[in-house]
Tab-separated table of C-alpha atoms and ligand atoms in Angstrom:
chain	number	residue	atom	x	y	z
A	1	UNK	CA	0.000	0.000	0.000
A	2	UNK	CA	1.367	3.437	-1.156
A	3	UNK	CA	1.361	5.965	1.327
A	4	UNK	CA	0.245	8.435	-1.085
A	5	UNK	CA	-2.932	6.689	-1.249
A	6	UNK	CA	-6.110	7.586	0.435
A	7	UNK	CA	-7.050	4.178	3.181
A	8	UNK	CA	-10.588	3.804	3.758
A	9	UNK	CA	-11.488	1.062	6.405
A	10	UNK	CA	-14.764	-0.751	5.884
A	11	UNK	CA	-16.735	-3.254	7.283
A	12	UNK	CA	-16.074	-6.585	5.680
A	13	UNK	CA	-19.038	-8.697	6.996
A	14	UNK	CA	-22.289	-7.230	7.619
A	15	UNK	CA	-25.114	-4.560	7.421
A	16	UNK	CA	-22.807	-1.848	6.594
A	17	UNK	CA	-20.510	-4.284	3.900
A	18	UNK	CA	-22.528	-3.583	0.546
A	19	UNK	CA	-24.064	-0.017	1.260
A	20	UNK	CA	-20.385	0.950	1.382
A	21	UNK	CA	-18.939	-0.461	-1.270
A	22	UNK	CA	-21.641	0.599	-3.331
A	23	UNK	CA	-21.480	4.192	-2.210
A	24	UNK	CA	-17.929	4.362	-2.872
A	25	UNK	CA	-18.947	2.586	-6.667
A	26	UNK	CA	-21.205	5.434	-7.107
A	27	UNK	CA	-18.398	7.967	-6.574
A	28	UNK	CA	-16.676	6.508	-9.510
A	29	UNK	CA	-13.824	4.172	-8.322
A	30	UNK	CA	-13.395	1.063	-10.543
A	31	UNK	CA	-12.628	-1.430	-7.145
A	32	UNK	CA	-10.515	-4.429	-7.720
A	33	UNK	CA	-10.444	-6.867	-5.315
A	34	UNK	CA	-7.375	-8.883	-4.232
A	35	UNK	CA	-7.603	-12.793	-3.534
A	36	UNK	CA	-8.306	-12.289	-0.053
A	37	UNK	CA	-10.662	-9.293	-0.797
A	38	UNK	CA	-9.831	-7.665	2.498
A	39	UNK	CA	-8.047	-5.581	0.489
A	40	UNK	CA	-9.349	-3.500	-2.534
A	41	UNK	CA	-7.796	-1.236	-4.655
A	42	UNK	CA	-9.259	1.663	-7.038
A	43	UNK	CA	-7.745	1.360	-10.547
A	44	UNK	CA	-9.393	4.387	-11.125
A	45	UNK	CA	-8.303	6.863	-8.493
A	46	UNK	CA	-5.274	6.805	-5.867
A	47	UNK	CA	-7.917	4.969	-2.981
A	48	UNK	CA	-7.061	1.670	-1.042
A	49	UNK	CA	-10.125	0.060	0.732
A	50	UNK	CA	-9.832	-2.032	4.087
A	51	UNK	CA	-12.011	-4.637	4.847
A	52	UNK	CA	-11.963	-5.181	8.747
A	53	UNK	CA	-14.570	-5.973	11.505
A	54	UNK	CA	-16.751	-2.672	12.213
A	55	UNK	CA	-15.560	-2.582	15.537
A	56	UNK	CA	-12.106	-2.356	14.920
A	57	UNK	CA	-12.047	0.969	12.406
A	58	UNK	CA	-12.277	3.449	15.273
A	59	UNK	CA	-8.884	1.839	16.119
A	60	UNK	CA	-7.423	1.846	12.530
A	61	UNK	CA	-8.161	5.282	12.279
A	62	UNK	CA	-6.411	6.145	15.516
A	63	UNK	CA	-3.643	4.387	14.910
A	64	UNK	CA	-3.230	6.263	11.449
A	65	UNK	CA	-3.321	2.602	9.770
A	66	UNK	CA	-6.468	4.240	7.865
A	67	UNK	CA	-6.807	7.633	6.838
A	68	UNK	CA	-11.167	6.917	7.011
A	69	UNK	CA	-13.747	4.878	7.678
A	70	UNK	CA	-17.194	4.340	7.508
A	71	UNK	CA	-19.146	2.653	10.471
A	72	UNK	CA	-22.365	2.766	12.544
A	73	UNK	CA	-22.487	5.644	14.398
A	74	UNK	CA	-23.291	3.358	17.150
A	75	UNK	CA	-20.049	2.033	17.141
A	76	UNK	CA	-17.880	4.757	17.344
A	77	UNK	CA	-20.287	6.795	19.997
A	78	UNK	CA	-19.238	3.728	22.403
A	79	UNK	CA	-15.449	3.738	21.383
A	80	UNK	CA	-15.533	7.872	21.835
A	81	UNK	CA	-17.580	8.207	25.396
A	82	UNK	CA	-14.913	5.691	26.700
A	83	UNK	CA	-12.560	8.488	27.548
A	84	UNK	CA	-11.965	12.147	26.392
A	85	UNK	CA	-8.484	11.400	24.827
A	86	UNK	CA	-10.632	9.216	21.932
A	87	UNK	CA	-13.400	11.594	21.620
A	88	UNK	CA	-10.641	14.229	20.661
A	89	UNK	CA	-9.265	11.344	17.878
A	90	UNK	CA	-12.266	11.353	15.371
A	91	UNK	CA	-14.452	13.676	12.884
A	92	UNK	CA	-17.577	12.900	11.720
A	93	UNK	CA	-17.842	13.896	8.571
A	94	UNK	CA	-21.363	12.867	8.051
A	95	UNK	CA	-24.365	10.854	7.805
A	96	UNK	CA	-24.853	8.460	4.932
A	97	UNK	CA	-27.750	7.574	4.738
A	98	UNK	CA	-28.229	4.134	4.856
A	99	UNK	CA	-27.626	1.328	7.709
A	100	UNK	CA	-30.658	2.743	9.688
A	101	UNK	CA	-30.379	0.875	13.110
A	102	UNK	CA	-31.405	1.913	17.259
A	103	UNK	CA	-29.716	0.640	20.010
A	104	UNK	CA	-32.473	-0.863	22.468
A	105	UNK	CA	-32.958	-2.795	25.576
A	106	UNK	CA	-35.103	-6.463	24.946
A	107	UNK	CA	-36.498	-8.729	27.252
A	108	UNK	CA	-37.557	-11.879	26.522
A	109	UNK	CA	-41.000	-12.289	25.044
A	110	UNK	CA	-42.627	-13.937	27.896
A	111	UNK	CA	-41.158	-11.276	30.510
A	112	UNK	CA	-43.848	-8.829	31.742
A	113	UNK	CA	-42.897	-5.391	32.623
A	114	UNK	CA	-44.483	-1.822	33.336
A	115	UNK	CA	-41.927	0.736	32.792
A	116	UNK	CA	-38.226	0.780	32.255
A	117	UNK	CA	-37.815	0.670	36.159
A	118	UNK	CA	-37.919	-3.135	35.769
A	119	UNK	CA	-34.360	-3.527	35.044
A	120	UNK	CA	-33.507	-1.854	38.761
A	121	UNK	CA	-31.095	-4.732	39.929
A	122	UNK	CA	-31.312	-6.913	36.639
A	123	UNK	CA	-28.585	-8.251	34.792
A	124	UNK	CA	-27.849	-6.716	31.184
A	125	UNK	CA	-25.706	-8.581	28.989
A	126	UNK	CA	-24.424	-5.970	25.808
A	127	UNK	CA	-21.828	-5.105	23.497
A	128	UNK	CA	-21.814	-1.161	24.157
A	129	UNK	CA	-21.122	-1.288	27.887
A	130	UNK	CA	-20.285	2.382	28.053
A	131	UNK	CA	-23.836	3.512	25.869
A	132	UNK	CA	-25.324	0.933	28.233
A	133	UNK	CA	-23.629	2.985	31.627
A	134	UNK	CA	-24.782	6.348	30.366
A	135	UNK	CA	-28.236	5.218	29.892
A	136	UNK	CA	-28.475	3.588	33.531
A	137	UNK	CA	-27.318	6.303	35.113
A	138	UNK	CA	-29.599	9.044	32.937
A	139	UNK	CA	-32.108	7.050	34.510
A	140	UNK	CA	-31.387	6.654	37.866
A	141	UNK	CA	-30.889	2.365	37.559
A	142	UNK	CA	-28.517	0.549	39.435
A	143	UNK	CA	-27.863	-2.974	37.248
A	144	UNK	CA	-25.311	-5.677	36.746
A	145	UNK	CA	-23.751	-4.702	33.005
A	146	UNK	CA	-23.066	-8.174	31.255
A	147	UNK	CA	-20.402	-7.041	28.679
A	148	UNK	CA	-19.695	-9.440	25.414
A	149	UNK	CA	-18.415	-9.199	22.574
A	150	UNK	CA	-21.057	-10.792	20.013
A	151	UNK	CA	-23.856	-13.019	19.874
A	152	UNK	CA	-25.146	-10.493	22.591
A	153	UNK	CA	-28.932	-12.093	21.929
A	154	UNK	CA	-28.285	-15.403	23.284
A	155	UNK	CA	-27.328	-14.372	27.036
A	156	UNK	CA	-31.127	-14.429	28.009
A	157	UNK	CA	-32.070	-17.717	26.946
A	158	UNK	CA	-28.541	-18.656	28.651
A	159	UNK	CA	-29.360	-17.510	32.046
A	160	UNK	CA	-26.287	-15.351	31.631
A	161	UNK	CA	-28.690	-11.879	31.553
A	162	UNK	CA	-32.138	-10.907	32.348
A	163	UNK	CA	-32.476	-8.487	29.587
A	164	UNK	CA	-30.044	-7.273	26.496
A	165	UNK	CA	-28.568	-3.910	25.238
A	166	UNK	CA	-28.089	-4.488	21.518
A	167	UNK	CA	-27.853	-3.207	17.897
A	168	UNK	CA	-31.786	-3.569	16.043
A	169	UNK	CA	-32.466	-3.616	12.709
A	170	UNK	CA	-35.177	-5.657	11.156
A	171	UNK	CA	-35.616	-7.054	14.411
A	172	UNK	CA	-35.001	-10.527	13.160
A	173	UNK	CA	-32.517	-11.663	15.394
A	174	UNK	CA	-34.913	-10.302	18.364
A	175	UNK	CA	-37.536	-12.436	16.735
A	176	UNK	CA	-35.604	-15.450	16.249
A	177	UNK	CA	-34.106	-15.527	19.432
A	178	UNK	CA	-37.507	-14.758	21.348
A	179	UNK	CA	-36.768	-11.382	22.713
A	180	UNK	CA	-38.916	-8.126	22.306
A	181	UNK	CA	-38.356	-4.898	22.420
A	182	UNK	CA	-38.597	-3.084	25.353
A	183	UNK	CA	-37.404	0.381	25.156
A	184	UNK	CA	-35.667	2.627	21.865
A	185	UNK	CA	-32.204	4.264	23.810
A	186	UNK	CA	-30.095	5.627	20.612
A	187	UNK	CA	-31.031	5.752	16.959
A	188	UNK	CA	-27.651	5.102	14.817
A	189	UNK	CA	-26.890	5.074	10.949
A	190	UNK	CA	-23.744	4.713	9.475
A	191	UNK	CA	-21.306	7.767	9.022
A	192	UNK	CA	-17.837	8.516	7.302
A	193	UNK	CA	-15.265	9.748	9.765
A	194	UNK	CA	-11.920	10.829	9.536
A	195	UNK	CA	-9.280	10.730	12.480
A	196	UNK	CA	-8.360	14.533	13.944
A	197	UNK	CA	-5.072	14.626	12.383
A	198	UNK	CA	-4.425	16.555	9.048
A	199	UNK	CA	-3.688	14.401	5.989
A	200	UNK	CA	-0.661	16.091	3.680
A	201	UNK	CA	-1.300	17.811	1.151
A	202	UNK	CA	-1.569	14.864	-1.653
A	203	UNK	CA	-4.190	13.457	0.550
A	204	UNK	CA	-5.788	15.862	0.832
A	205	UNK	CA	-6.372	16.806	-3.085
A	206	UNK	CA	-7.817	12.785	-2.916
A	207	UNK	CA	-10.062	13.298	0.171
A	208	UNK	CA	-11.882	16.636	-1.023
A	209	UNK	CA	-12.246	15.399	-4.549
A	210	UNK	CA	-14.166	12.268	-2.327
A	211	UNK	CA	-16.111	14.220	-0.272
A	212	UNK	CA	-17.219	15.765	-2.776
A	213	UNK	CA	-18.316	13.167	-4.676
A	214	UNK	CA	-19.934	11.268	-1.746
A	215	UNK	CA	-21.747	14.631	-0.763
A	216	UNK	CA	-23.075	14.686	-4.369
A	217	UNK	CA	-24.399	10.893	-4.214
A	218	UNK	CA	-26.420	11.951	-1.080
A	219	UNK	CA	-27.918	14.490	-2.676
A	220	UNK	CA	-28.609	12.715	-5.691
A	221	UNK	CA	-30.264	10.071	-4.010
A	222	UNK	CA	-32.862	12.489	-2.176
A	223	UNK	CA	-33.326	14.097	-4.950
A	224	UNK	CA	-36.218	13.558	-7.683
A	225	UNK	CA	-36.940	15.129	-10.596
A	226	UNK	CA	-40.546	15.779	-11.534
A	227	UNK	CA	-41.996	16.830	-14.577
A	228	UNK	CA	-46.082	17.602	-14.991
A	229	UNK	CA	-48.682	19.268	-16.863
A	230	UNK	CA	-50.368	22.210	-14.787
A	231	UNK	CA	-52.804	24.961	-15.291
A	232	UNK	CA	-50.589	28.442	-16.222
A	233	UNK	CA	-52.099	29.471	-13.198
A	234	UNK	CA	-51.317	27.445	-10.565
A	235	UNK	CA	-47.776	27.527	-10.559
A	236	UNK	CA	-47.629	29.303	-7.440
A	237	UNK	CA	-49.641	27.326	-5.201
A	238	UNK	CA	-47.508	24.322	-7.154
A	239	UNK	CA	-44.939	25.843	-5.431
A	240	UNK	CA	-46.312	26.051	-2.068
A	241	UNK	CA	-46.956	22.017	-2.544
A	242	UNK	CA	-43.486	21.003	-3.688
A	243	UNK	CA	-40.970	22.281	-0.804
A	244	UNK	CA	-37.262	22.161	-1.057
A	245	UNK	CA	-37.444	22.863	-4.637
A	246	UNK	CA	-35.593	25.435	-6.680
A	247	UNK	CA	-37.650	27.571	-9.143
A	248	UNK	CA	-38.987	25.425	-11.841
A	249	UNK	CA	-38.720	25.713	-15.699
A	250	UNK	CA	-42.110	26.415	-17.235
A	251	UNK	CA	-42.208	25.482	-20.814
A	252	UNK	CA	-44.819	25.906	-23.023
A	253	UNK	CA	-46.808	23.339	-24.246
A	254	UNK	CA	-47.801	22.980	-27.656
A	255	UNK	CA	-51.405	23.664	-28.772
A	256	UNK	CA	-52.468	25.366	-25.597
A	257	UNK	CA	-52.419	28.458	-24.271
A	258	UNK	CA	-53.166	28.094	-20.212
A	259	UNK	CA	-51.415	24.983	-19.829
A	260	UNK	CA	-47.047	24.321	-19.284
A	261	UNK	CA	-45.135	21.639	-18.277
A	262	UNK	CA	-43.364	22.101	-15.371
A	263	UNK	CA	-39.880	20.932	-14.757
A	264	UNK	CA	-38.520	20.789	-10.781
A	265	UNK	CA	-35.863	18.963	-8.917
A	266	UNK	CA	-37.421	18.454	-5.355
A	267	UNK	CA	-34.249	17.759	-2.857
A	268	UNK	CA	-36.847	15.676	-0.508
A	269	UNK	CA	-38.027	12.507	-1.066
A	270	UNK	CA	-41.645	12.633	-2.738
A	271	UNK	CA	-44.562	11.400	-1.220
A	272	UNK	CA	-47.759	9.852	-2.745
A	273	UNK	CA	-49.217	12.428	-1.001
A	274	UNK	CA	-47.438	15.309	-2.572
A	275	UNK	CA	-48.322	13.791	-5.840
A	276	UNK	CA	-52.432	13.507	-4.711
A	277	UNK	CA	-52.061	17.387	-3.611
A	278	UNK	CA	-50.400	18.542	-7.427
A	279	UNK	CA	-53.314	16.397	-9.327
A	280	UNK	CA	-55.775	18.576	-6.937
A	281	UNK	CA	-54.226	21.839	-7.964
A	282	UNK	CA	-55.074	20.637	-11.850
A	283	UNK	CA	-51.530	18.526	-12.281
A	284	UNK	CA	-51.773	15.638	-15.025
A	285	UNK	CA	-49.191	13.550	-16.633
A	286	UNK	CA	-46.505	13.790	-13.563
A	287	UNK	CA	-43.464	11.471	-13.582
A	288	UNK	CA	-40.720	11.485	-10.824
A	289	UNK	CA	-37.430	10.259	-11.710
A	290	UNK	CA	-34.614	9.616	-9.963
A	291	UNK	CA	-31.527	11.614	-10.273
A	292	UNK	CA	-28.108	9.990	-10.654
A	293	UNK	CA	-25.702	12.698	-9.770
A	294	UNK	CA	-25.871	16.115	-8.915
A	295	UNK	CA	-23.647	18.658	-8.404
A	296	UNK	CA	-23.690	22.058	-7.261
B	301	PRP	C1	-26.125	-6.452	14.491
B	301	PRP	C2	-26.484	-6.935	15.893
B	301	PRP	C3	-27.590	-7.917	15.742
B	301	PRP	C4	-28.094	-7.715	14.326
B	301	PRP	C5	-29.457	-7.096	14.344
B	301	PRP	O1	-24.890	-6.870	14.079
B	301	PRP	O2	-25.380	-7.483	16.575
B	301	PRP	O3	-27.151	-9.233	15.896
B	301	PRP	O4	-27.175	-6.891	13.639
B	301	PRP	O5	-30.026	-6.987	13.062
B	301	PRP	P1	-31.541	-7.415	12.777
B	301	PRP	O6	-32.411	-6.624	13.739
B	301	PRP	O7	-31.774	-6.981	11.349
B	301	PRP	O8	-31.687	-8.874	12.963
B	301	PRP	P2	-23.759	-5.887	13.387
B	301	PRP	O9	-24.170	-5.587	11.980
B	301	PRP	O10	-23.405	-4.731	14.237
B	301	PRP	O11	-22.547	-6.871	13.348
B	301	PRP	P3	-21.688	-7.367	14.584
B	301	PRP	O12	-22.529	-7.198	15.818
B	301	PRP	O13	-21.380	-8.778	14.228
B	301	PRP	O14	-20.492	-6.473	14.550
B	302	ZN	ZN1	-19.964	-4.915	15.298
């Protein structure tokens, strides 16, 4: 690996695996994977990929093995509340936009409970010990913190906990290990981060030219574009219906004089609702397409 190269740690196994490599895809890099393919390389642009567990990037980053790295946010809250030296180590850069997940306390499916008092004295087995701390304390709970390192969803059924702090997502593994939801403590997605330290200048030319290119992907992807047929003279409450959108083109339409077709790029996503409200206001033929890239 050069050092002039831009490292990017991702997760090799997992909800966060394909999102990533896609996202980075859509920014343009042609990946090539090695035989192990822990390890890609962009052909395309001076970017080296990392394929790790997730909860070993906050580490990679720190220890300047990886100039970024994209994880849940989940994951690096826990590595950054454990003390202020690591909270001063990393930058989020931002949200992504995709591996929507909460951490939450379950119970099994039989266990009956009131209010979140009935984990006073309980044992709580969990993979974010210092989340889990925080949240006990917040609410005034003394319990017995059960910390592992996966697999956190068995410990119930195990005797080794009476209740579990763990990643959700579908809710699947809740399901299929006969656990339920009992209470929503953090909402997480994933994010890109960077460490604190500044990258030389070479790296830098690669890691704006990326962030620009991953902001633009975002944007893309919220954004629609809609076309539609509308009286001349409702543009304006058009406009009132269609919010986060830049002045449309009007252009006539052939063969009649109070009707255009409208042209807008709405930076939201569009509901079926929105659509109902236009077609109330006179709108006909509407189409929403999705945008592929967009740049400012
Ligand atoms: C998480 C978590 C749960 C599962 C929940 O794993 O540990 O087991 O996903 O998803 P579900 O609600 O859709 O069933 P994660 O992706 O963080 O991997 P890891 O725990 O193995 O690092
Ligand atoms: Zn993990």
């Amino acid at each position: 690996m050069s050092n002039l190269r831009l490292k990017i740690a991702l997760q090799k196994k997992g909800r966060l695996s394909d999102d990533s490599i896609e996202l980075l895809r859509r920014c343009g890099l042609k990946l090539l994977s090695s035989k192990s393919s822990l390890f890609y390389s962009a052909e395309n642009y001076p970017i080296d990929l990392l394929l790790v567990r997730d909860d070993d990037i906050p580490t990679l980053i720190q220890d300047g093995i990886c100039d970024l790295g994209i994880v849940g946010d989940n994951v690096l809250k826990e590595k950054t509340q454990v003390n202020l030296e690591f909270s001063s180590c990393f930058q989020t850069i931002m949200p992504l936009n995709f591996g929507r997940c909460r951490l939450s306390i379950a119970v099994p499916k039989d266990q009956e409970y009131q209010t979140i008092d009935f984990l006073q004295n309980k044992r709580i087995a969990t993979s974010y010990p210092i989340l889990l701390q925080q949240f006990l304390k917040q609410e005034n709970i003394t319990a017995q913190i059960v910390s592992i390192s996966g697999s956190v969803e068995i410990a119930p059924g195990l005797n080794m906990a009476d209740a579990i702090f763990d990643l959700v997502s579908t809710g699947r593994t809740l399901a299929e290990n006969n656990l339920k939801e009992l209470y929503v403590v953090l909402e997480s997605q994933a994010v890109f981060f960077k460490s604190t330290s500044e990258f030389n200048s070479e790296k830098k030319k690669i890691y704006d030219v990326l962030l620009k290119r991953i902001q633009s992907v975002i944007k893309a992807q919220e954004s629609k574009y809609i076309l539609f047929h509308a009286p001349r003279d409702a543009i304006s409450k058009i406009r009132e219906i269609l919010p986060g959108c830049e002045s449309p083109t009007i252009l006539p339409l052939e063969g009649s004089e109070d009707k255009v077709a409208v042209h807008v790029v709405s930076r939201e996503s569009v509901f079926w609702n929105t659509l109902e409200k236009l077609q109330t206001v006179g709108a006909s033929a509407i189409l929403v397409l999705p945008v592929e890239k967009m740049m400012a």
